PDB file of C-alpha atoms in Angstrom:
ATOM      1  CA  UNK A   1      -2.850 -65.158 -80.757  1.00 88.00           C
ATOM      2  CA  UNK A   2      -6.467 -66.095 -81.879  1.00 89.00           C
ATOM      3  CA  UNK A   3      -7.601 -69.818 -80.770  1.00 89.00           C
ATOM      4  CA  UNK A   4      -6.911 -70.739 -84.168  1.00 92.00           C
ATOM      5  CA  UNK A   5      -3.172 -69.383 -84.563  1.00 93.00           C
ATOM      6  CA  UNK A   6      -2.339 -70.937 -81.090  1.00 91.00           C
ATOM      7  CA  UNK A   7      -3.789 -74.163 -82.138  1.00 92.00           C
ATOM      8  CA  UNK A   8      -2.169 -74.408 -84.984  1.00 93.00           C
ATOM      9  CA  UNK A   9       1.290 -73.009 -83.296  1.00 91.00           C
ATOM     10  CA  UNK A  10       1.071 -76.193 -81.014  1.00 89.00           C
ATOM     11  CA  UNK A  11       0.210 -78.641 -84.075  1.00 91.00           C
ATOM     12  CA  UNK A  12       3.305 -77.184 -85.223  1.00 90.00           C
ATOM     13  CA  UNK A  13       5.097 -77.749 -82.410  1.00 88.00           C
ATOM     14  CA  UNK A  14       4.899 -81.028 -81.912  1.00 85.00           C
ATOM     15  CA  UNK A  15       6.456 -82.774 -78.625  1.00 80.00           C
ATOM     16  CA  UNK A  16       8.468 -80.009 -77.769  1.00 80.00           C
ATOM     17  CA  UNK A  17       8.674 -78.466 -73.734  1.00 85.00           C
ATOM     18  CA  UNK A  18       7.634 -75.583 -73.058  1.00 88.00           C
ATOM     19  CA  UNK A  19      11.180 -73.304 -71.785  1.00 89.00           C
ATOM     20  CA  UNK A  20      10.699 -73.017 -68.172  1.00 90.00           C
ATOM     21  CA  UNK A  21      12.400 -69.367 -66.757  1.00 89.00           C
ATOM     22  CA  UNK A  22      15.805 -70.192 -66.949  1.00 92.00           C
ATOM     23  CA  UNK A  23      15.186 -72.241 -70.010  1.00 90.00           C
ATOM     24  CA  UNK A  24      14.377 -68.577 -71.392  1.00 91.00           C
ATOM     25  CA  UNK A  25      17.530 -67.374 -70.003  1.00 93.00           C
ATOM     26  CA  UNK A  26      19.268 -70.379 -71.617  1.00 91.00           C
ATOM     27  CA  UNK A  27      17.476 -69.928 -74.704  1.00 90.00           C
ATOM     28  CA  UNK A  28      18.899 -66.569 -75.669  1.00 92.00           C
ATOM     29  CA  UNK A  29      22.514 -67.631 -73.987  1.00 92.00           C
ATOM     30  CA  UNK A  30      22.295 -69.984 -76.818  1.00 91.00           C
ATOM     31  CA  UNK A  31      20.899 -67.685 -79.517  1.00 90.00           C
ATOM     32  CA  UNK A  32      23.601 -64.837 -78.661  1.00 92.00           C
ATOM     33  CA  UNK A  33      26.629 -67.904 -78.976  1.00 91.00           C
ATOM     34  CA  UNK A  34      25.400 -69.170 -82.001  1.00 91.00           C
ATOM     35  CA  UNK A  35      25.264 -65.687 -83.564  1.00 89.00           C
ATOM     36  CA  UNK A  36      28.359 -65.028 -82.805  1.00 90.00           C
ATOM     37  CA  UNK A  37      30.010 -68.217 -83.707  1.00 89.00           C
ATOM     38  CA  UNK A  38      27.219 -68.771 -86.817  1.00 85.00           C
ATOM     39  CA  UNK A  39      30.137 -71.396 -88.606  1.00 88.00           C
ATOM     40  CA  UNK A  40      30.008 -74.034 -85.247  1.00 89.00           C
ATOM     41  CA  UNK A  41      26.991 -76.456 -86.550  1.00 90.00           C
ATOM     42  CA  UNK A  42      26.304 -77.602 -83.138  1.00 91.00           C
ATOM     43  CA  UNK A  43      25.865 -73.940 -81.716  1.00 89.00           C
ATOM     44  CA  UNK A  44      23.441 -72.967 -84.316  1.00 89.00           C
ATOM     45  CA  UNK A  45      21.682 -76.472 -84.352  1.00 89.00           C
ATOM     46  CA  UNK A  46      21.421 -75.639 -80.453  1.00 88.00           C
ATOM     47  CA  UNK A  47      20.301 -72.528 -81.081  1.00 89.00           C
ATOM     48  CA  UNK A  48      17.193 -73.959 -83.482  1.00 87.00           C
ATOM     49  CA  UNK A  49      16.258 -76.403 -80.967  1.00 86.00           C
ATOM     50  CA  UNK A  50      16.212 -73.683 -78.200  1.00 88.00           C
ATOM     51  CA  UNK A  51      13.730 -71.458 -80.542  1.00 88.00           C
ATOM     52  CA  UNK A  52      11.392 -74.311 -80.325  1.00 89.00           C
ATOM     53  CA  UNK A  53      11.221 -73.967 -76.446  1.00 90.00           C
ATOM     54  CA  UNK A  54      10.922 -70.613 -76.385  1.00 91.00           C
ATOM     55  CA  UNK A  55       8.057 -70.827 -78.368  1.00 93.00           C
ATOM     56  CA  UNK A  56       5.927 -73.185 -77.034  1.00 92.00           C
ATOM     57  CA  UNK A  57       6.416 -70.851 -73.654  1.00 92.00           C
ATOM     58  CA  UNK A  58       5.327 -68.052 -76.006  1.00 93.00           C
ATOM     59  CA  UNK A  59       2.709 -69.809 -77.140  1.00 94.00           C
ATOM     60  CA  UNK A  60       1.395 -70.852 -73.734  1.00 92.00           C
ATOM     61  CA  UNK A  61       1.813 -67.529 -72.510  1.00 93.00           C
ATOM     62  CA  UNK A  62      -0.588 -65.516 -75.559  1.00 94.00           C
ATOM     63  CA  UNK A  63      -3.014 -68.750 -74.188  1.00 92.00           C
ATOM     64  CA  UNK A  64      -2.901 -67.734 -70.972  1.00 92.00           C
ATOM     65  CA  UNK A  65      -3.390 -63.821 -71.977  1.00 93.00           C
ATOM     66  CA  UNK A  66      -6.453 -64.422 -73.449  1.00 93.00           C
ATOM     67  CA  UNK A  67      -7.902 -66.893 -70.873  1.00 93.00           C
ATOM     68  CA  UNK A  68      -7.012 -63.644 -68.663  1.00 93.00           C
ATOM     69  CA  UNK A  69      -9.168 -61.537 -70.665  1.00 94.00           C
ATOM     70  CA  UNK A  70     -12.086 -62.707 -71.424  1.00 94.00           C
ATOM     71  CA  UNK A  71     -12.120 -64.158 -68.233  1.00 94.00           C
ATOM     72  CA  UNK A  72     -11.832 -60.341 -67.376  1.00 94.00           C
ATOM     73  CA  UNK A  73     -14.298 -59.469 -69.946  1.00 95.00           C
ATOM     74  CA  UNK A  74     -16.986 -61.476 -69.654  1.00 94.00           C
ATOM     75  CA  UNK A  75     -16.840 -60.240 -65.598  1.00 94.00           C
ATOM     76  CA  UNK A  76     -17.390 -56.848 -66.390  1.00 94.00           C
ATOM     77  CA  UNK A  77     -19.816 -57.211 -69.285  1.00 96.00           C
ATOM     78  CA  UNK A  78     -22.169 -59.299 -66.600  1.00 95.00           C
ATOM     79  CA  UNK A  79     -21.762 -56.332 -63.664  1.00 95.00           C
ATOM     80  CA  UNK A  80     -23.021 -53.987 -66.545  1.00 96.00           C
ATOM     81  CA  UNK A  81     -25.747 -56.423 -66.701  1.00 96.00           C
ATOM     82  CA  UNK A  82     -26.502 -56.202 -62.892  1.00 95.00           C
ATOM     83  CA  UNK A  83     -24.458 -58.773 -61.582  1.00 94.00           C
ATOM     84  CA  UNK A  84     -21.581 -57.876 -59.013  1.00 93.00           C
ATOM     85  CA  UNK A  85     -18.813 -60.197 -59.236  1.00 93.00           C
ATOM     86  CA  UNK A  86     -15.564 -58.501 -57.340  1.00 93.00           C
ATOM     87  CA  UNK A  87     -12.126 -59.300 -56.959  1.00 92.00           C
ATOM     88  CA  UNK A  88     -12.979 -62.636 -55.105  1.00 92.00           C
ATOM     89  CA  UNK A  89     -15.114 -63.647 -57.681  1.00 93.00           C
ATOM     90  CA  UNK A  90     -12.194 -62.634 -60.283  1.00 92.00           C
ATOM     91  CA  UNK A  91      -9.289 -64.831 -58.700  1.00 92.00           C
ATOM     92  CA  UNK A  92     -12.033 -67.680 -58.628  1.00 94.00           C
ATOM     93  CA  UNK A  93     -12.773 -67.659 -62.178  1.00 93.00           C
ATOM     94  CA  UNK A  94      -9.067 -67.587 -62.747  1.00 93.00           C
ATOM     95  CA  UNK A  95      -7.965 -69.921 -60.451  1.00 93.00           C
ATOM     96  CA  UNK A  96     -11.114 -72.534 -62.471  1.00 93.00           C
ATOM     97  CA  UNK A  97      -8.742 -71.641 -65.221  1.00 91.00           C
ATOM     98  CA  UNK A  98      -6.024 -72.927 -63.949  1.00 90.00           C
ATOM     99  CA  UNK A  99      -4.261 -68.856 -63.547  1.00 92.00           C
ATOM    100  CA  UNK A 100      -2.326 -69.275 -60.765  1.00 90.00           C
ATOM    101  CA  UNK A 101      -1.640 -65.719 -59.155  1.00 91.00           C
ATOM    102  CA  UNK A 102      -0.348 -66.981 -55.461  1.00 92.00           C
ATOM    103  CA  UNK A 103       2.699 -65.844 -56.652  1.00 92.00           C
ATOM    104  CA  UNK A 104       2.011 -62.399 -57.835  1.00 93.00           C
ATOM    105  CA  UNK A 105       0.065 -62.063 -54.418  1.00 93.00           C
ATOM    106  CA  UNK A 106       2.450 -62.748 -52.325  1.00 94.00           C
ATOM    107  CA  UNK A 107       5.122 -60.200 -54.062  1.00 95.00           C
ATOM    108  CA  UNK A 108       1.725 -57.639 -53.576  1.00 94.00           C
ATOM    109  CA  UNK A 109       1.583 -58.417 -50.530  1.00 94.00           C
ATOM    110  CA  UNK A 110       5.011 -57.935 -49.274  1.00 93.00           C
ATOM    111  CA  UNK A 111       5.101 -54.891 -51.274  1.00 93.00           C
ATOM    112  CA  UNK A 112       1.683 -53.293 -49.439  1.00 92.00           C
ATOM    113  CA  UNK A 113       3.674 -54.623 -45.790  1.00 91.00           C
ATOM    114  CA  UNK A 114       6.480 -52.880 -47.022  1.00 90.00           C
ATOM    115  CA  UNK A 115       4.862 -49.808 -48.387  1.00 88.00           C
ATOM    116  CA  UNK A 116       2.780 -49.709 -44.934  1.00 87.00           C
ATOM    117  CA  UNK A 117       6.097 -49.693 -42.910  1.00 84.00           C
ATOM    118  CA  UNK A 118       7.562 -46.933 -44.837  1.00 81.00           C
ATOM    119  CA  UNK A 119       3.765 -45.065 -44.260  1.00 78.00           C
ATOM    120  CA  UNK A 120       3.094 -45.453 -48.222  1.00 69.00           C
ATOM    121  CA  UNK A 121       0.010 -46.657 -47.533  1.00 60.00           C
TER     122      UNK A 121
END
């Protein structure tokens, strides 16, 4: 999504809160339930409400992806022009943009330790 599309989507969604991970699953369950019970107005309203929350999550994820991609592109261009940015610099830039990789780094470290124990590294 472009920055203007993200801004328009946020404007249209208003005060809806973005779905967290459990909210995404809850939304899917509500959609499936509403699909099976199309004549139940409560099921349809719940599914529509969940859809707005899911849309907010999608917009937030699109915005974060755009920041992630533009940060990487900026550092790649800087390196092409003679700067010497490394992965530590990338992490710093992403943290400065409020993109937290701590969970992903912990998983990667666990996988690296496991691969090391198995002699895969």
